[in-house]
Amino acid sequence: MRHTALLAGLVLMTAACGGTTRSDVQQQQSSAPATAASSAAANPNAPLKQGLKIAFLPKQVNNPYFTIADNGGIEAAKEFGGEGKEVGPSEASASSQVSYINTLIQQEQDAIVISANDPNAVVPALKQARAAGIKVVSYDSDTAPEGRDVFVNQASPEDLGRTEVQLLAEQIGHKGKIAILSATPNATNQNTWIEFMKDELKKPEYKDMELVKVAYGNDDDQKSFTETQGLLRSYPDLAGIISPTTVGIAAAARYLSDSPYKGKVKLTGLGTPNQLRKFVKDGTIDAFELWNPADLGYLASYAGAALASGQITGAEGEKFKAGKLGEYTIGAKGEVLLGKPTVFNKDNIDDFDF
């Protein structure tokens, strides 16, 4: 069996210790092979296997964004005759996902679809999963490349970073102090977007805009709310906030909507229409953007199935079909791009329900 040798070791360890502990995880990580397992040639004509087990491991469970994305992936798994599920930590800390990866190895999942809280902390455990024959797809927030087979990216990081600055600049007349309310300090995707935001701000048309602070709400509702309060206390003349996280923008909108800053301090970033609809309609938010998270999970699920079925190996140029979304091609560094983000405002927000 594919996982027999590794599983035997894990079972012995679990039996001896009466459960998985942090020490167990560290020992397993240190003994994990240094190289990943996928070396077979791709067969683009191979049918998707039936009964595939696809596990979604988001940054944190009970996060509306990941609930939508993972349900999209679970729907896809049903379409191709597989079984999907979501597991994960309730807090988005750097190493919180490691013990879940370990459990998924023991369960002999066919594919793990992960949004990494930290690009490096999960790599040793993911290497162990790949050595056991489990395919790894990162989505939303990438791991270091050696930790996965394919990264399903929601949109071009450059497009996301630059368009968020452009959206806010339009709302504040290209003038004034601005701040960023991000997720965790180690979040790969947010940090990449922020670098492109900073680069966009170097252009002449933004010479009268000043980025005064990058705050971190850790994708926690209350902390994001408190950080927004702190930004306005420190910079009462703030013109606008960009929050490239669905948790952060919702918390910031809630604070602004009940404050004297409503309509004066512009807020944009990444959120879902259902989450922000009332804030768009009451004038707290003019416009924000996002891709369809259900499509992101759906595509990641099909990518995992294509890998587990041998259709693709993760090499650049390989193609696979993702149900209703059509055909996708793997790009450089094993990246698959979902598409461009959509801008939501009062004129179109009622056209979307997610």
Short mmCIF file of C-alpha atoms in Angstrom, two decimals:
data_model
loop_
_atom_site.label_atom_id
_atom_site.label_comp_id
_atom_site.label_asym_id
_atom_site.label_seq_id
_atom_site.Cartn_x
_atom_site.Cartn_y
_atom_site.Cartn_z
CA MET A 1 0.00 0.00 0.00
CA ARG A 2 1.09 3.52 -0.78
CA HIS A 3 1.47 4.74 2.78
CA THR A 4 2.27 1.49 4.54
CA ALA A 5 5.81 2.10 5.72
CA LEU A 6 5.20 5.61 6.93
CA LEU A 7 1.89 4.72 8.51
CA ALA A 8 3.43 1.87 10.45
CA GLY A 9 5.93 4.26 12.01
CA LEU A 10 3.25 6.75 12.89
CA VAL A 11 1.02 4.10 14.44
CA LEU A 12 3.85 2.84 16.64
CA MET A 13 4.64 6.38 17.73
CA THR A 14 1.02 7.19 18.46
CA ALA A 15 0.55 3.97 20.43
CA ALA A 16 3.62 4.66 22.51
CA CYS A 17 2.68 8.23 23.36
CA GLY A 18 -1.09 7.92 23.61
CA GLY A 19 -1.65 10.72 21.08
CA THR A 20 0.13 13.24 18.93
CA THR A 21 2.20 15.78 20.82
CA ARG A 22 4.36 18.70 19.72
CA SER A 23 7.39 16.50 20.37
CA ASP A 24 5.98 13.81 18.09
CA VAL A 25 5.50 16.30 15.31
CA GLN A 26 9.04 17.64 15.67
CA GLN A 27 10.49 14.13 15.59
CA GLN A 28 8.45 13.22 12.53
CA GLN A 29 9.50 16.46 10.81
CA SER A 30 13.17 15.87 11.49
CA SER A 31 12.97 12.39 9.98
CA ALA A 32 11.02 13.46 6.88
CA PRO A 33 12.75 12.91 3.53
CA ALA A 34 14.32 16.04 2.07
CA THR A 35 12.79 15.57 -1.38
CA ALA A 36 9.21 15.27 -2.51
CA ALA A 37 7.63 12.24 -4.05
CA SER A 38 6.15 13.18 -7.42
CA SER A 39 8.52 12.05 -10.14
CA ALA A 40 6.15 10.07 -12.42
CA ALA A 41 5.38 11.33 -15.93
CA ALA A 42 2.04 13.04 -16.49
CA ASN A 43 -0.67 11.27 -18.47
CA PRO A 44 -3.08 13.98 -19.70
CA ASN A 45 -5.53 11.32 -20.88
CA ALA A 46 -5.79 9.56 -17.53
CA PRO A 47 -9.35 9.66 -16.13
CA LEU A 48 -9.93 11.18 -12.69
CA LYS A 49 -9.90 8.38 -10.14
CA GLN A 50 -13.10 7.62 -8.28
CA GLY A 51 -13.31 7.88 -4.50
CA LEU A 52 -10.47 10.36 -4.07
CA LYS A 53 -10.19 11.86 -0.58
CA ILE A 54 -9.47 15.61 -0.72
CA ALA A 55 -8.81 17.42 2.59
CA PHE A 56 -8.95 21.22 2.85
CA LEU A 57 -6.74 22.79 5.50
CA PRO A 58 -7.44 26.55 5.61
CA LYS A 59 -5.58 29.11 7.71
CA GLN A 60 -8.39 28.82 10.21
CA VAL A 61 -11.84 27.25 10.32
CA ASN A 62 -15.00 29.29 10.94
CA ASN A 63 -13.58 32.03 8.72
CA PRO A 64 -16.38 32.98 6.26
CA TYR A 65 -13.95 33.31 3.37
CA PHE A 66 -12.52 29.81 3.83
CA THR A 67 -15.93 28.33 4.52
CA ILE A 68 -17.04 29.52 1.07
CA ALA A 69 -13.80 28.41 -0.62
CA ASP A 70 -13.74 24.98 0.99
CA ASN A 71 -17.40 24.34 0.30
CA GLY A 72 -16.60 25.09 -3.35
CA GLY A 73 -13.87 22.48 -3.20
CA ILE A 74 -16.11 19.94 -1.51
CA GLU A 75 -18.73 20.54 -4.23
CA ALA A 76 -16.08 19.85 -6.87
CA ALA A 77 -15.07 16.62 -5.13
CA LYS A 78 -18.67 15.42 -5.28
CA GLU A 79 -18.72 16.18 -9.01
CA PHE A 80 -15.75 13.95 -9.79
CA GLY A 81 -16.86 11.16 -7.49
CA GLY A 82 -14.59 12.01 -4.59
CA GLU A 83 -14.98 12.96 -0.96
CA GLY A 84 -14.01 16.39 0.36
CA LYS A 85 -13.75 17.73 3.90
CA GLU A 86 -12.43 20.73 5.82
CA VAL A 87 -10.23 20.50 8.91
CA GLY A 88 -8.03 23.08 10.59
CA PRO A 89 -7.13 25.26 13.55
CA SER A 90 -9.36 27.91 15.07
CA GLU A 91 -6.45 30.34 15.26
CA ALA A 92 -4.26 31.39 12.34
CA SER A 93 -0.87 30.95 14.01
CA ALA A 94 2.31 29.93 12.18
CA SER A 95 2.63 26.31 13.32
CA SER A 96 -1.02 25.55 14.12
CA GLN A 97 -1.54 23.53 10.93
CA VAL A 98 1.28 21.02 11.46
CA SER A 99 -0.59 18.59 13.69
CA TYR A 100 -3.50 18.56 11.21
CA ILE A 101 -1.15 17.61 8.36
CA ASN A 102 0.17 14.78 10.49
CA THR A 103 -3.35 13.49 11.10
CA LEU A 104 -4.22 13.70 7.39
CA ILE A 105 -1.16 11.58 6.59
CA GLN A 106 -2.40 8.93 8.99
CA GLN A 107 -5.82 9.06 7.34
CA GLU A 108 -4.22 8.41 3.92
CA GLN A 109 -5.83 11.35 2.18
CA ASP A 110 -5.17 11.49 -1.57
CA ALA A 111 -4.65 15.25 -1.61
CA ILE A 112 -4.18 18.03 0.94
CA VAL A 113 -5.29 21.51 -0.14
CA ILE A 114 -3.70 24.05 2.20
CA SER A 115 -3.64 27.81 2.74
CA ALA A 116 -0.47 28.33 4.73
CA ASN A 117 -0.31 30.58 7.76
CA ASP A 118 3.46 30.54 7.37
CA PRO A 119 5.25 29.54 4.14
CA ASN A 120 7.99 27.58 5.91
CA ALA A 121 6.56 26.24 9.18
CA VAL A 122 4.43 23.62 7.39
CA VAL A 123 7.02 22.48 4.84
CA PRO A 124 8.64 19.61 6.83
CA ALA A 125 5.22 18.06 7.52
CA LEU A 126 4.12 18.56 3.91
CA LYS A 127 7.31 16.91 2.67
CA GLN A 128 6.40 13.95 4.81
CA ALA A 129 2.92 13.90 3.26
CA ARG A 130 4.32 14.01 -0.27
CA ALA A 131 6.79 11.25 0.54
CA ALA A 132 3.77 9.16 1.55
CA GLY A 133 2.23 9.70 -1.91
CA ILE A 134 -0.21 12.46 -0.91
CA LYS A 135 -0.49 15.30 -3.42
CA VAL A 136 -0.30 18.81 -1.98
CA VAL A 137 -2.03 21.83 -3.47
CA SER A 138 -1.60 25.23 -1.85
CA TYR A 139 -4.33 27.80 -2.41
CA ASP A 140 -4.91 31.36 -1.23
CA SER A 141 -1.56 31.56 0.62
CA ASP A 142 1.37 29.59 -0.78
CA THR A 143 3.92 27.45 1.01
CA ALA A 144 7.59 27.40 0.07
CA PRO A 145 7.67 25.59 -3.31
CA GLU A 146 9.28 22.44 -1.89
CA GLY A 147 6.19 21.92 0.28
CA ARG A 148 3.63 21.51 -2.51
CA ASP A 149 3.02 20.20 -6.04
CA VAL A 150 0.88 23.08 -7.32
CA PHE A 151 -0.14 26.53 -6.08
CA VAL A 152 -3.62 27.71 -7.11
CA ASN A 153 -3.38 31.48 -6.98
CA GLN A 154 -6.56 33.54 -6.81
CA ALA A 155 -5.26 36.30 -9.06
CA SER A 156 -1.97 37.84 -10.03
CA PRO A 157 -0.36 39.21 -6.84
CA GLU A 158 0.71 42.26 -8.79
CA ASP A 159 -2.85 42.92 -10.03
CA LEU A 160 -4.22 42.59 -6.50
CA GLY A 161 -1.63 44.82 -4.85
CA ARG A 162 -1.75 47.59 -7.44
CA THR A 163 -5.53 47.64 -7.94
CA GLU A 164 -6.18 47.99 -4.21
CA VAL A 165 -4.04 51.16 -4.19
CA GLN A 166 -5.77 52.39 -7.34
CA LEU A 167 -9.21 51.82 -5.81
CA LEU A 168 -8.35 53.77 -2.68
CA ALA A 169 -6.61 56.56 -4.62
CA GLU A 170 -9.76 57.16 -6.65
CA GLN A 171 -11.79 57.43 -3.45
CA ILE A 172 -9.47 59.91 -1.68
CA GLY A 173 -8.53 62.02 -4.70
CA HIS A 174 -4.96 60.69 -4.74
CA LYS A 175 -4.19 62.66 -1.58
CA GLY A 176 -3.67 62.01 2.14
CA LYS A 177 -2.31 59.57 4.71
CA ILE A 178 -3.22 55.92 4.31
CA ALA A 179 -2.70 52.72 6.31
CA ILE A 180 -2.87 49.00 5.65
CA LEU A 181 -4.68 46.61 7.99
CA SER A 182 -3.31 43.16 7.11
CA ALA A 183 -3.67 39.61 8.47
CA THR A 184 -0.68 37.96 10.18
CA PRO A 185 2.85 39.37 9.76
CA ASN A 186 3.97 36.10 8.12
CA ALA A 187 1.06 35.63 5.66
CA THR A 188 2.69 35.00 2.28
CA ASN A 189 -0.10 36.37 0.13
CA GLN A 190 -0.78 39.55 2.09
CA ASN A 191 2.93 40.36 2.32
CA THR A 192 3.38 39.92 -1.43
CA TRP A 193 0.40 42.17 -2.18
CA ILE A 194 1.70 44.78 0.26
CA GLU A 195 5.04 44.88 -1.56
CA PHE A 196 3.22 45.62 -4.81
CA MET A 197 1.13 48.27 -3.01
CA LYS A 198 4.31 49.98 -1.85
CA ASP A 199 5.73 49.80 -5.37
CA GLU A 200 2.55 51.26 -6.86
CA LEU A 201 2.72 54.14 -4.37
CA LYS A 202 6.14 55.12 -5.78
CA LYS A 203 4.50 56.29 -9.03
CA PRO A 204 4.19 60.07 -9.57
CA GLU A 205 0.38 60.05 -9.43
CA TYR A 206 0.58 59.01 -5.76
CA LYS A 207 3.10 61.67 -4.67
CA ASP A 208 0.53 63.22 -2.32
CA MET A 209 -0.34 59.90 -0.67
CA GLU A 210 1.67 58.67 2.32
CA LEU A 211 1.59 55.14 3.75
CA VAL A 212 1.95 55.77 7.50
CA LYS A 213 1.58 52.26 8.93
CA VAL A 214 1.00 48.55 8.23
CA ALA A 215 -1.03 47.12 11.13
CA TYR A 216 -1.78 43.44 11.73
CA GLY A 217 -5.12 42.09 12.94
CA ASN A 218 -3.96 38.46 12.74
CA ASP A 219 -7.19 37.60 10.91
CA ASP A 220 -8.92 37.92 14.26
CA ASP A 221 -12.12 39.97 14.27
CA GLN A 222 -11.62 41.68 17.63
CA LYS A 223 -7.92 42.38 17.13
CA SER A 224 -8.63 43.80 13.67
CA PHE A 225 -11.36 46.00 15.19
CA THR A 226 -8.95 47.19 17.91
CA GLU A 227 -6.16 47.82 15.39
CA THR A 228 -8.54 50.00 13.37
CA GLN A 229 -9.34 51.99 16.50
CA GLY A 230 -5.61 52.35 17.13
CA LEU A 231 -4.93 53.59 13.61
CA LEU A 232 -7.52 56.35 13.97
CA ARG A 233 -6.23 57.33 17.41
CA SER A 234 -2.65 57.57 16.10
CA TYR A 235 -3.60 59.21 12.80
CA PRO A 236 -6.90 61.11 13.21
CA ASP A 237 -6.29 62.75 9.81
CA LEU A 238 -6.07 59.36 8.06
CA ALA A 239 -7.67 59.50 4.61
CA GLY A 240 -8.02 55.81 3.92
CA ILE A 241 -7.36 52.18 4.89
CA ILE A 242 -6.63 49.18 2.69
CA SER A 243 -7.39 45.83 4.32
CA PRO A 244 -6.36 42.92 2.07
CA THR A 245 -8.12 40.35 4.25
CA THR A 246 -11.82 39.50 4.57
CA VAL A 247 -11.66 39.41 8.36
CA GLY A 248 -9.83 42.73 8.58
CA ILE A 249 -12.02 44.70 6.19
CA ALA A 250 -15.22 43.51 7.88
CA ALA A 251 -13.93 44.47 11.34
CA ALA A 252 -12.68 47.84 10.09
CA ALA A 253 -16.02 48.51 8.39
CA ARG A 254 -17.88 47.70 11.60
CA TYR A 255 -15.75 50.17 13.54
CA LEU A 256 -15.99 52.95 10.95
CA SER A 257 -19.74 52.55 10.45
CA ASP A 258 -20.43 53.46 14.08
CA SER A 259 -17.77 56.16 14.36
CA PRO A 260 -17.48 59.84 13.35
CA TYR A 261 -15.09 58.66 10.62
CA LYS A 262 -17.85 56.97 8.60
CA GLY A 263 -17.70 58.19 5.02
CA LYS A 264 -14.68 60.39 5.81
CA VAL A 265 -12.05 57.67 6.12
CA LYS A 266 -12.31 55.54 2.99
CA LEU A 267 -11.97 51.79 3.33
CA THR A 268 -11.23 49.25 0.62
CA GLY A 269 -9.52 45.89 0.25
CA LEU A 270 -10.63 42.31 -0.14
CA GLY A 271 -14.00 41.10 1.15
CA THR A 272 -17.07 39.12 0.21
CA PRO A 273 -20.29 40.77 -1.04
CA ASN A 274 -22.47 39.11 1.60
CA GLN A 275 -20.11 40.22 4.35
CA LEU A 276 -19.87 43.85 3.23
CA ARG A 277 -23.20 44.50 1.51
CA LYS A 278 -24.68 46.54 4.36
CA PHE A 279 -21.52 48.66 4.62
CA VAL A 280 -21.61 49.45 0.92
CA LYS A 281 -25.29 50.40 1.14
CA ASP A 282 -24.83 52.59 4.25
CA GLY A 283 -21.89 54.48 2.71
CA THR A 284 -19.08 53.08 4.88
CA ILE A 285 -17.42 51.46 1.84
CA ASP A 286 -17.47 52.82 -1.72
CA ALA A 287 -15.86 49.83 -3.45
CA PHE A 288 -13.80 46.72 -2.74
CA GLU A 289 -12.65 43.71 -4.72
CA LEU A 290 -12.26 39.96 -4.61
CA TRP A 291 -12.20 36.84 -6.75
CA ASN A 292 -14.91 34.24 -6.23
CA PRO A 293 -13.59 32.16 -3.29
CA ALA A 294 -15.93 29.27 -4.14
CA ASP A 295 -14.27 29.07 -7.57
CA LEU A 296 -10.85 29.15 -5.92
CA GLY A 297 -11.67 26.11 -3.78
CA TYR A 298 -13.36 24.42 -6.72
CA LEU A 299 -10.26 24.85 -8.91
CA ALA A 300 -7.92 23.70 -6.12
CA SER A 301 -10.01 20.57 -5.65
CA TYR A 302 -9.77 19.67 -9.34
CA ALA A 303 -6.02 20.38 -9.27
CA GLY A 304 -5.65 17.93 -6.38
CA ALA A 305 -7.69 15.31 -8.24
CA ALA A 306 -5.67 15.78 -11.44
CA LEU A 307 -2.44 15.32 -9.48
CA ALA A 308 -3.73 12.28 -7.60
CA SER A 309 -4.95 10.73 -10.87
CA GLY A 310 -1.66 11.27 -12.69
CA GLN A 311 -3.04 13.75 -15.24
CA ILE A 312 -0.48 16.32 -14.15
CA THR A 313 2.68 16.37 -12.05
CA GLY A 314 2.87 20.12 -11.42
CA ALA A 315 5.27 20.88 -14.28
CA GLU A 316 4.97 24.12 -16.24
CA GLY A 317 2.84 23.80 -19.37
CA GLU A 318 0.73 20.85 -18.20
CA LYS A 319 -3.03 21.29 -18.67
CA PHE A 320 -6.05 19.96 -16.81
CA LYS A 321 -9.80 20.50 -16.86
CA ALA A 322 -11.61 21.92 -13.84
CA GLY A 323 -15.27 21.11 -14.44
CA LYS A 324 -17.44 24.20 -15.06
CA LEU A 325 -14.37 26.50 -14.97
CA GLY A 326 -12.82 24.92 -18.04
CA GLU A 327 -9.19 24.19 -18.84
CA TYR A 328 -6.20 25.56 -16.92
CA THR A 329 -2.48 25.54 -17.65
CA ILE A 330 0.21 25.28 -15.00
CA GLY A 331 2.55 28.25 -15.16
CA ALA A 332 6.04 28.92 -13.89
CA LYS A 333 6.92 27.58 -10.44
CA GLY A 334 3.86 25.32 -10.45
CA GLU A 335 1.37 28.19 -10.28
CA VAL A 336 -2.18 28.08 -11.62
CA LEU A 337 -3.99 31.42 -11.89
CA LEU A 338 -7.76 31.56 -11.24
CA GLY A 339 -8.32 34.94 -12.97
CA LYS A 340 -8.67 38.69 -12.41
CA PRO A 341 -10.50 40.11 -9.33
CA THR A 342 -13.95 41.71 -9.54
CA VAL A 343 -14.69 45.19 -8.12
CA PHE A 344 -17.91 45.39 -6.08
CA ASN A 345 -19.83 48.64 -5.43
CA LYS A 346 -23.42 49.78 -4.82
CA ASP A 347 -24.25 49.34 -8.49
CA ASN A 348 -23.42 45.64 -8.73
CA ILE A 349 -23.17 44.15 -5.24
CA ASP A 350 -26.70 42.74 -5.33
CA ASP A 351 -25.72 40.71 -8.39
CA PHE A 352 -23.53 38.49 -6.19
CA ASP A 353 -24.42 36.07 -3.41
CA PHE A 354 -21.36 34.69 -1.66
#
